[in-house]
Coordinates of N, CA, C and O in Angstrom, one line a residue:
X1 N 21.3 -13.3 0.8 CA 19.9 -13.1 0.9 C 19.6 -11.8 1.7 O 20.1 -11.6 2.8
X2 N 18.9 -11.0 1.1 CA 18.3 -9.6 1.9 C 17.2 -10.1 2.5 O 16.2 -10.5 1.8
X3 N 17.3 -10.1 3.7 CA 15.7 -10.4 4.0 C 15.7 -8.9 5.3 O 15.8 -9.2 6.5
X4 N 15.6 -7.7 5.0 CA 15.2 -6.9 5.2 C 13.8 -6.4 5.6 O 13.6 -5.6 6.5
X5 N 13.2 -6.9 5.0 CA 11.2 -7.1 5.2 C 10.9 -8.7 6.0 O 9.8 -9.3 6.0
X6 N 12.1 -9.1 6.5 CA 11.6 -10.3 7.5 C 10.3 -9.7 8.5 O 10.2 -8.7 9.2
X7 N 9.3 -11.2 8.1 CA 8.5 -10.5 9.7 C 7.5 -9.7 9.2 O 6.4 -9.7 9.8
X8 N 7.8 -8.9 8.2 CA 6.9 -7.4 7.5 C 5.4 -8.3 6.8 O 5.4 -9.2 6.0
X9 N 4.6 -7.7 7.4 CA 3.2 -8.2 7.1 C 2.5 -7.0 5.7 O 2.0 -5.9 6.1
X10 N 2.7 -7.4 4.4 CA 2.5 -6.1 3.7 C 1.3 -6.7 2.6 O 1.3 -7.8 2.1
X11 N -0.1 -5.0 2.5 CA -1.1 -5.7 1.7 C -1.0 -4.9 0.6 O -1.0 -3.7 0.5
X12 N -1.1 -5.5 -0.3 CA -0.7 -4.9 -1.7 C -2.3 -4.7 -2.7 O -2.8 -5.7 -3.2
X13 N -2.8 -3.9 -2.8 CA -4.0 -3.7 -4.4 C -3.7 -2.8 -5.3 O -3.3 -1.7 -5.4
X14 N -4.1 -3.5 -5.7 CA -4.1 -3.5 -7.1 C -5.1 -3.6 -8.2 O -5.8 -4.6 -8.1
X15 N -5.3 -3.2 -8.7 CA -6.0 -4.0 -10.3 C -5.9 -4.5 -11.2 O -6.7 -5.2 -11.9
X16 N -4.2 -4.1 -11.4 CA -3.4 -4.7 -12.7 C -2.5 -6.0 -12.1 O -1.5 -5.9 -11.3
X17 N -3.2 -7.2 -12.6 CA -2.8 -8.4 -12.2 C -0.5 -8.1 -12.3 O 0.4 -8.4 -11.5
X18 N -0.6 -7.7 -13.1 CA 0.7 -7.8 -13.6 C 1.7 -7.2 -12.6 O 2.7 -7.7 -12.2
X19 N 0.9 -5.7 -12.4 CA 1.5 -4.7 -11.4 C 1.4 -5.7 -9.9 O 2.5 -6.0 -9.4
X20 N 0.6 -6.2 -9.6 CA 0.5 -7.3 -8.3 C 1.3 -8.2 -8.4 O 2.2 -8.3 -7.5
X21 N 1.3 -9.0 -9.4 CA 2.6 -10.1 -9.2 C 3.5 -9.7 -8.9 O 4.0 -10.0 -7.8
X22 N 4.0 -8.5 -9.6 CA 5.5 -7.6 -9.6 C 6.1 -7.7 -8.2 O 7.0 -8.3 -7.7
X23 N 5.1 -6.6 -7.5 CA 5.1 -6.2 -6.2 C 5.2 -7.8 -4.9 O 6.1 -8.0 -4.1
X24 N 4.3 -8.4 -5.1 CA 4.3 -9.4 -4.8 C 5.7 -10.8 -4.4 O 6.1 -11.5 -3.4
X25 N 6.1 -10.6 -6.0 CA 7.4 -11.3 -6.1 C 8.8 -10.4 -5.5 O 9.8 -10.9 -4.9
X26 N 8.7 -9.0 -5.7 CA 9.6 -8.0 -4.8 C 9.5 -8.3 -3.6 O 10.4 -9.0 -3.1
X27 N 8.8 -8.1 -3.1 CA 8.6 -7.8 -1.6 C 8.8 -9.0 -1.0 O 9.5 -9.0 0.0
X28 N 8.4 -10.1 -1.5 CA 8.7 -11.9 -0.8 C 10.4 -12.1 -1.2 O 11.1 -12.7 -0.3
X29 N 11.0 -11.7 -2.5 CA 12.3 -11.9 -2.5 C 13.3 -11.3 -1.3 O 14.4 -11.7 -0.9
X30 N 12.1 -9.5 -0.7 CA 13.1 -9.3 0.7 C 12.4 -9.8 1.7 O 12.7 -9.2 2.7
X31 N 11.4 -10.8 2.0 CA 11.3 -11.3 3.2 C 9.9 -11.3 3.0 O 9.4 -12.4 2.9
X32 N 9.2 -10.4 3.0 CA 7.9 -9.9 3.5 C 7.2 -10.8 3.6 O 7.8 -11.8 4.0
X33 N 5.9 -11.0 3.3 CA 4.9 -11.7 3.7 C 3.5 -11.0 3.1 O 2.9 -10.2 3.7
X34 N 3.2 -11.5 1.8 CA 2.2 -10.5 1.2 C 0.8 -11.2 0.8 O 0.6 -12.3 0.3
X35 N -0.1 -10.4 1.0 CA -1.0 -10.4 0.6 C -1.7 -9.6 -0.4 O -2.3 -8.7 0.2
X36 N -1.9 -9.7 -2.0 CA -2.2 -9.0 -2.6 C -3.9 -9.2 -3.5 O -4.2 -10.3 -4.0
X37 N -4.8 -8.3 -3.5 CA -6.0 -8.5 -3.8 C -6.1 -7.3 -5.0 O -5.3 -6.4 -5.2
X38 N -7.4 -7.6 -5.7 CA -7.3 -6.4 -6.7 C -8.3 -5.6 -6.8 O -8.3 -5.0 -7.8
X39 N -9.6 -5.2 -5.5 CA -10.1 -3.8 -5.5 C -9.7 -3.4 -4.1 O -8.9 -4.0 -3.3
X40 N -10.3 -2.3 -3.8 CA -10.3 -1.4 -2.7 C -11.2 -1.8 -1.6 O -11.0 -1.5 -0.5
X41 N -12.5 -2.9 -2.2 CA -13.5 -3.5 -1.6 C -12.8 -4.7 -0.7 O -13.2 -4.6 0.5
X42 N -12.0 -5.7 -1.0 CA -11.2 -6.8 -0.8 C -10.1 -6.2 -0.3 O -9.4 -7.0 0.3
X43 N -9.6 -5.0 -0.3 CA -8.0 -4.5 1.0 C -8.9 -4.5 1.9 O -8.7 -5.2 2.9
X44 N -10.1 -3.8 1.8 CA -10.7 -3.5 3.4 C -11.3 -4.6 3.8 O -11.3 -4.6 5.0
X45 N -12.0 -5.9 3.3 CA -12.5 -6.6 4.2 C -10.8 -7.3 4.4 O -10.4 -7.2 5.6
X46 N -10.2 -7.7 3.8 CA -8.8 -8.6 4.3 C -8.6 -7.5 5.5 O -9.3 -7.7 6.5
X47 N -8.1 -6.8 5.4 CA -7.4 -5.6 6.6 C -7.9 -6.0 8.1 O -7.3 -6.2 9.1
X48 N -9.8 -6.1 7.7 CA -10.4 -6.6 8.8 C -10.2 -8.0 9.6 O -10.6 -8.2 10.8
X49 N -9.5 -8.9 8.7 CA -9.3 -10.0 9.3 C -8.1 -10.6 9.6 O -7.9 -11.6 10.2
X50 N -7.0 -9.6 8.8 CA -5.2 -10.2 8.6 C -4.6 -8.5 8.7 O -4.7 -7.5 8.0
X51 N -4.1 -8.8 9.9 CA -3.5 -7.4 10.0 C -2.3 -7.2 9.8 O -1.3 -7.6 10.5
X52 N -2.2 -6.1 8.2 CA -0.9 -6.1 7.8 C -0.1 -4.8 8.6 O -0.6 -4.1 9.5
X53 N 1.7 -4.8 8.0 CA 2.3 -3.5 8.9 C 1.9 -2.7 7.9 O 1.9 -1.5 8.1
X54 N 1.6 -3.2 6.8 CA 2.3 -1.7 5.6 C 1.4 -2.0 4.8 O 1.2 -3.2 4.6
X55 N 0.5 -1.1 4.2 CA -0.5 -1.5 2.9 C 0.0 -0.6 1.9 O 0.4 0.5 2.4
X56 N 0.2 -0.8 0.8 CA 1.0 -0.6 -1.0 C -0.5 -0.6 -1.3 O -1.3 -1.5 -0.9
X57 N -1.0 0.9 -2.1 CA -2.2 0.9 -2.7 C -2.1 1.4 -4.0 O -1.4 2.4 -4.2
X58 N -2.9 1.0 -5.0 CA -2.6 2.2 -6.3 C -3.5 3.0 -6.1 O -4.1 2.9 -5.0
X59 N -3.8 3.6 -6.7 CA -4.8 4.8 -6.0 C -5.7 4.9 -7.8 O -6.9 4.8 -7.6
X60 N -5.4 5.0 -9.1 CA -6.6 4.5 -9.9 C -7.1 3.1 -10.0 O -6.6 2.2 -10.7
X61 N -8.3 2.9 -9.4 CA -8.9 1.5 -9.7 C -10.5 1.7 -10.0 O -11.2 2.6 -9.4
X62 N -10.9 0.7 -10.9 CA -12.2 0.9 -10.9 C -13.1 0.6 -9.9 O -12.8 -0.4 -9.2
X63 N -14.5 1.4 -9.8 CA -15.4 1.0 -8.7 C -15.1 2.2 -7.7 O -15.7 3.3 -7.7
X64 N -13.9 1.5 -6.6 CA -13.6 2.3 -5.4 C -12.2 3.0 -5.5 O -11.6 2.2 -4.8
X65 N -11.4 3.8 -5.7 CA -10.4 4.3 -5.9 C -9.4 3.8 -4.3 O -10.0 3.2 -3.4
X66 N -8.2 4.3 -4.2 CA -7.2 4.1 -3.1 C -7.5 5.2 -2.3 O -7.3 5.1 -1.1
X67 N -8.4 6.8 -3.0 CA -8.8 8.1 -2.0 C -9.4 6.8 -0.8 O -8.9 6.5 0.3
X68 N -11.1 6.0 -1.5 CA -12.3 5.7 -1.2 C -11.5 4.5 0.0 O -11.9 4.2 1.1
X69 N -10.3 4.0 -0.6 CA -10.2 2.6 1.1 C -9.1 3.7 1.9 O -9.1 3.5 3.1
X70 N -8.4 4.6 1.5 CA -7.7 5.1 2.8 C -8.4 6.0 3.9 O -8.1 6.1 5.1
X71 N -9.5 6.7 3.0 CA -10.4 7.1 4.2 C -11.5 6.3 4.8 O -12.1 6.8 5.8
X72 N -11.7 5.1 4.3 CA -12.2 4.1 5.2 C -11.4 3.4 6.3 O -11.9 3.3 7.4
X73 N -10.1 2.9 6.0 CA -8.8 2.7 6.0 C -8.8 3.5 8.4 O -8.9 3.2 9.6
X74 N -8.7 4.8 7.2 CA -8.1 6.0 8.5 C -9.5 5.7 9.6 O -9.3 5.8 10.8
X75 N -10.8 5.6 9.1 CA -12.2 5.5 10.0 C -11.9 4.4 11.2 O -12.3 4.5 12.3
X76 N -11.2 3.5 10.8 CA -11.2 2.4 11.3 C -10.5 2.7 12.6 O -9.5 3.5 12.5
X77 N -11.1 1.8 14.3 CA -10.4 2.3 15.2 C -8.8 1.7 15.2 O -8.4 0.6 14.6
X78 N -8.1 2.5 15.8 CA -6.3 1.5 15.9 C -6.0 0.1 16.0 O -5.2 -0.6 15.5
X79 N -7.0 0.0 16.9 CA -7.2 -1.5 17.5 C -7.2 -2.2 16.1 O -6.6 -3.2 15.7
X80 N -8.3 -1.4 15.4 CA -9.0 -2.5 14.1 C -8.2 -2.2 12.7 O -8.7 -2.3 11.6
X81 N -6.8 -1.7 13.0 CA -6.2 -1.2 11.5 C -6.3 -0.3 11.1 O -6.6 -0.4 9.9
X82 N -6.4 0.7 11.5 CA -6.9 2.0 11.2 C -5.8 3.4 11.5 O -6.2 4.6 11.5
X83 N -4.4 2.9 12.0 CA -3.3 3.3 11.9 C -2.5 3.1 11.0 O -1.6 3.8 10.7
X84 N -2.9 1.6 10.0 CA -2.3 1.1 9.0 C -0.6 1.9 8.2 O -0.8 2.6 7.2
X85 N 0.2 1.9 8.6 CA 0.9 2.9 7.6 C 1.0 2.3 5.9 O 1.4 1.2 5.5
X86 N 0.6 3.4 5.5 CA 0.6 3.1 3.9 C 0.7 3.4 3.0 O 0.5 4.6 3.0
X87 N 1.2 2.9 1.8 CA 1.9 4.1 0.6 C 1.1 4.1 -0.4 O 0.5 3.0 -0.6
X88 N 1.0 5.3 -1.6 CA 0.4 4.7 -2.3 C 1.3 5.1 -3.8 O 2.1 5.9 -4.0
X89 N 0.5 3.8 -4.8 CA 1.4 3.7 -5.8 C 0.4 4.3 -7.0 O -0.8 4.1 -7.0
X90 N 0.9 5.1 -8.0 CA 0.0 6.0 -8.4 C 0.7 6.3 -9.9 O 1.9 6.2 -9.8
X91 N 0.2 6.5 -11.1 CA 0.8 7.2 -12.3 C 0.4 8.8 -12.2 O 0.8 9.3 -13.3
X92 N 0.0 9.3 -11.7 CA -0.8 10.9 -11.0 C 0.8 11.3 -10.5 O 1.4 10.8 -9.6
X93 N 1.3 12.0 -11.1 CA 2.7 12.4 -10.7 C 2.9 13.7 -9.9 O 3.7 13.8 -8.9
X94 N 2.0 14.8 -10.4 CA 2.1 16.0 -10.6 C 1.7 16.6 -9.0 O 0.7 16.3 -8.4
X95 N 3.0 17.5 -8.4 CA 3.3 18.2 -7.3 C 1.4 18.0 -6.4 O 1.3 17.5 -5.3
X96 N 0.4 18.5 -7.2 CA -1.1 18.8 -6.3 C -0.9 17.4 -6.2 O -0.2 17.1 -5.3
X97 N -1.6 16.3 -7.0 CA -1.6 14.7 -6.8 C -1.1 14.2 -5.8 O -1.8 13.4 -5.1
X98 N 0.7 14.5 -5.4 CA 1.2 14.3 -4.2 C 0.4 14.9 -3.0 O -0.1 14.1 -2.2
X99 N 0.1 16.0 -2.8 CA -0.3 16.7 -1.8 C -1.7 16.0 -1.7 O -2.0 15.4 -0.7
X100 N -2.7 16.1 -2.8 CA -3.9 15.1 -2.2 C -3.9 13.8 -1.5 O -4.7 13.4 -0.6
X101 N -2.8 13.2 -2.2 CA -2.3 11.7 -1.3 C -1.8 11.6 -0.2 O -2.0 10.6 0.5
X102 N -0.9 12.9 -0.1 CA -0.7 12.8 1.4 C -1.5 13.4 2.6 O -1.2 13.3 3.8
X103 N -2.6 14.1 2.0 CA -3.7 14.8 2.8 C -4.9 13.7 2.8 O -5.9 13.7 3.7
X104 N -4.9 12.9 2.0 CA -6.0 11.6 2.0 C -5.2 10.4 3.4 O -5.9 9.5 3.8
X105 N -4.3 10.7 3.6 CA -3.8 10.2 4.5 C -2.3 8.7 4.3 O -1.5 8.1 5.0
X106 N -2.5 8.6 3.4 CA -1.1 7.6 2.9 C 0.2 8.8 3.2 O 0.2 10.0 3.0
X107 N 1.0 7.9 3.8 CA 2.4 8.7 4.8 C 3.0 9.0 3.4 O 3.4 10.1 3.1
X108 N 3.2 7.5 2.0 CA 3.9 8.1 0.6 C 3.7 8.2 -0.5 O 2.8 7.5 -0.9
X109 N 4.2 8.8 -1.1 CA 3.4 8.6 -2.7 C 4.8 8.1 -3.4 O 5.9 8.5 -3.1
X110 N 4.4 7.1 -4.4 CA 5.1 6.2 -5.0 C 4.6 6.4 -6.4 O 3.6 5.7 -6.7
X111 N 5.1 7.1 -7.4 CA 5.2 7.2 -9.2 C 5.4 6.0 -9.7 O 6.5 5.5 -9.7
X112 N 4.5 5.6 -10.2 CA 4.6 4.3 -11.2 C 5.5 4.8 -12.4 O 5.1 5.8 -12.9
X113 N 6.6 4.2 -13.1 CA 6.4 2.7 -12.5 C 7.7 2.9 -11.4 O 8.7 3.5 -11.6
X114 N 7.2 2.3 -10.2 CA 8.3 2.5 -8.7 C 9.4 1.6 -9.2 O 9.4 0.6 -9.8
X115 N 10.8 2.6 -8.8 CA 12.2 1.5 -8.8 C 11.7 0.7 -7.6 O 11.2 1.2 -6.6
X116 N 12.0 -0.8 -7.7 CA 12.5 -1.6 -6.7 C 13.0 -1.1 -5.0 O 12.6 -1.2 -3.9
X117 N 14.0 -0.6 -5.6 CA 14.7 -0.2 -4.3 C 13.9 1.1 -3.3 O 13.7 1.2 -2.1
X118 N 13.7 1.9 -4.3 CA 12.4 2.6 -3.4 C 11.2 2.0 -3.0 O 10.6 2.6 -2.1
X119 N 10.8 1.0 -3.4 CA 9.5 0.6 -3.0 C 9.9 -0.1 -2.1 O 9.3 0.3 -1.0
X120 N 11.0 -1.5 -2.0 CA 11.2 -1.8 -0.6 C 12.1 -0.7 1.0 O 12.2 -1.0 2.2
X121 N 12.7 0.4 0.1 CA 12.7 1.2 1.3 C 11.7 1.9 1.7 O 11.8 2.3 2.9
X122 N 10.8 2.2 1.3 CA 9.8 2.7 1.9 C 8.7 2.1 2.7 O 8.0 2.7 3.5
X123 N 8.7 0.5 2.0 CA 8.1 -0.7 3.0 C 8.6 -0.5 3.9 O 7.9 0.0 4.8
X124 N 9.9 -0.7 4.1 CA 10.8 -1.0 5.3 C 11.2 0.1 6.4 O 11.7 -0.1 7.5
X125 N 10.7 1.3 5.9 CA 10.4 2.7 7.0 C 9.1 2.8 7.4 O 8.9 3.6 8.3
X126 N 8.0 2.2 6.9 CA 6.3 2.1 7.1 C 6.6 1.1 7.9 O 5.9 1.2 9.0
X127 N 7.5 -0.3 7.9 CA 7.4 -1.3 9.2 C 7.5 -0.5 10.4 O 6.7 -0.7 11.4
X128 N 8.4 0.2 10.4 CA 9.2 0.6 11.5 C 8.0 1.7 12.7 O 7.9 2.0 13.8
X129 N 7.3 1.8 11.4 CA 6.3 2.8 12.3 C 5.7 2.4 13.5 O 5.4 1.3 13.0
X130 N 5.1 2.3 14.7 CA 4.5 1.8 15.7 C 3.1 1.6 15.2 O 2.3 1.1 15.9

């Protein structure tokens, strides 16, 4: 058993019910502990009340995009999740895309569709963060 993400409190959105299970069923096979919801509206009120280590966001969703909760996300004081480290998961590939994502404040950007093993190493370096 890898339980590598033992302990790891991680919040996953999504839109695409399917992309959520996926992630969902990964991340609990290495240990984690997940919560997964499907707008931008529902990461941020959960965030407010269940404080994860690591939030997994896609960044196209309808309504509110992953730009619209990471800089809500980042507003929030430390105390209240607002250090969150977080990645986000994206089909937007292209060299600028990355750089908007990581200037919107997510520490990675993650190309759909993510290998496995990248997605839980990159969980597993966002735990580690303070």
């Amino acid at each position: 058993v890898d339980d590598r993400l033992a302990s790891v409190n991680v919040l996953v959105v999504d839109d695409d019910a399917a992309v959520r299970g996926l992630l969902n069923v990964a991340l609990e096979r290495y240990g984690a502990t997940v919560t997964a919801v499907e707008t931008a509206q529902e990461a941020l009120t959960t965030l407010q009340v269940w404080r994860p280590d690591v939030l997994v966001s896609d960044l196209e969703m309808p309504d509110k995009d992953g730009f619209w909760l990471i800089a809500e996300v980042r507003a929030l004081a430390p105390e209240r999740g607002g250090m969150t480290p977080a990645a986000c998961l994206t089909g937007l590939v292209e060299p600028e895309d990355r750089a908007q994502v990581l200037r919107a404040g997510f520490q990675y950007h993650l190309a759909k569709p993510v290998q496995l093993k990248t997605l839980i190493g990159i969980v597993s370096i966002l735990a580690l963060k303070p």
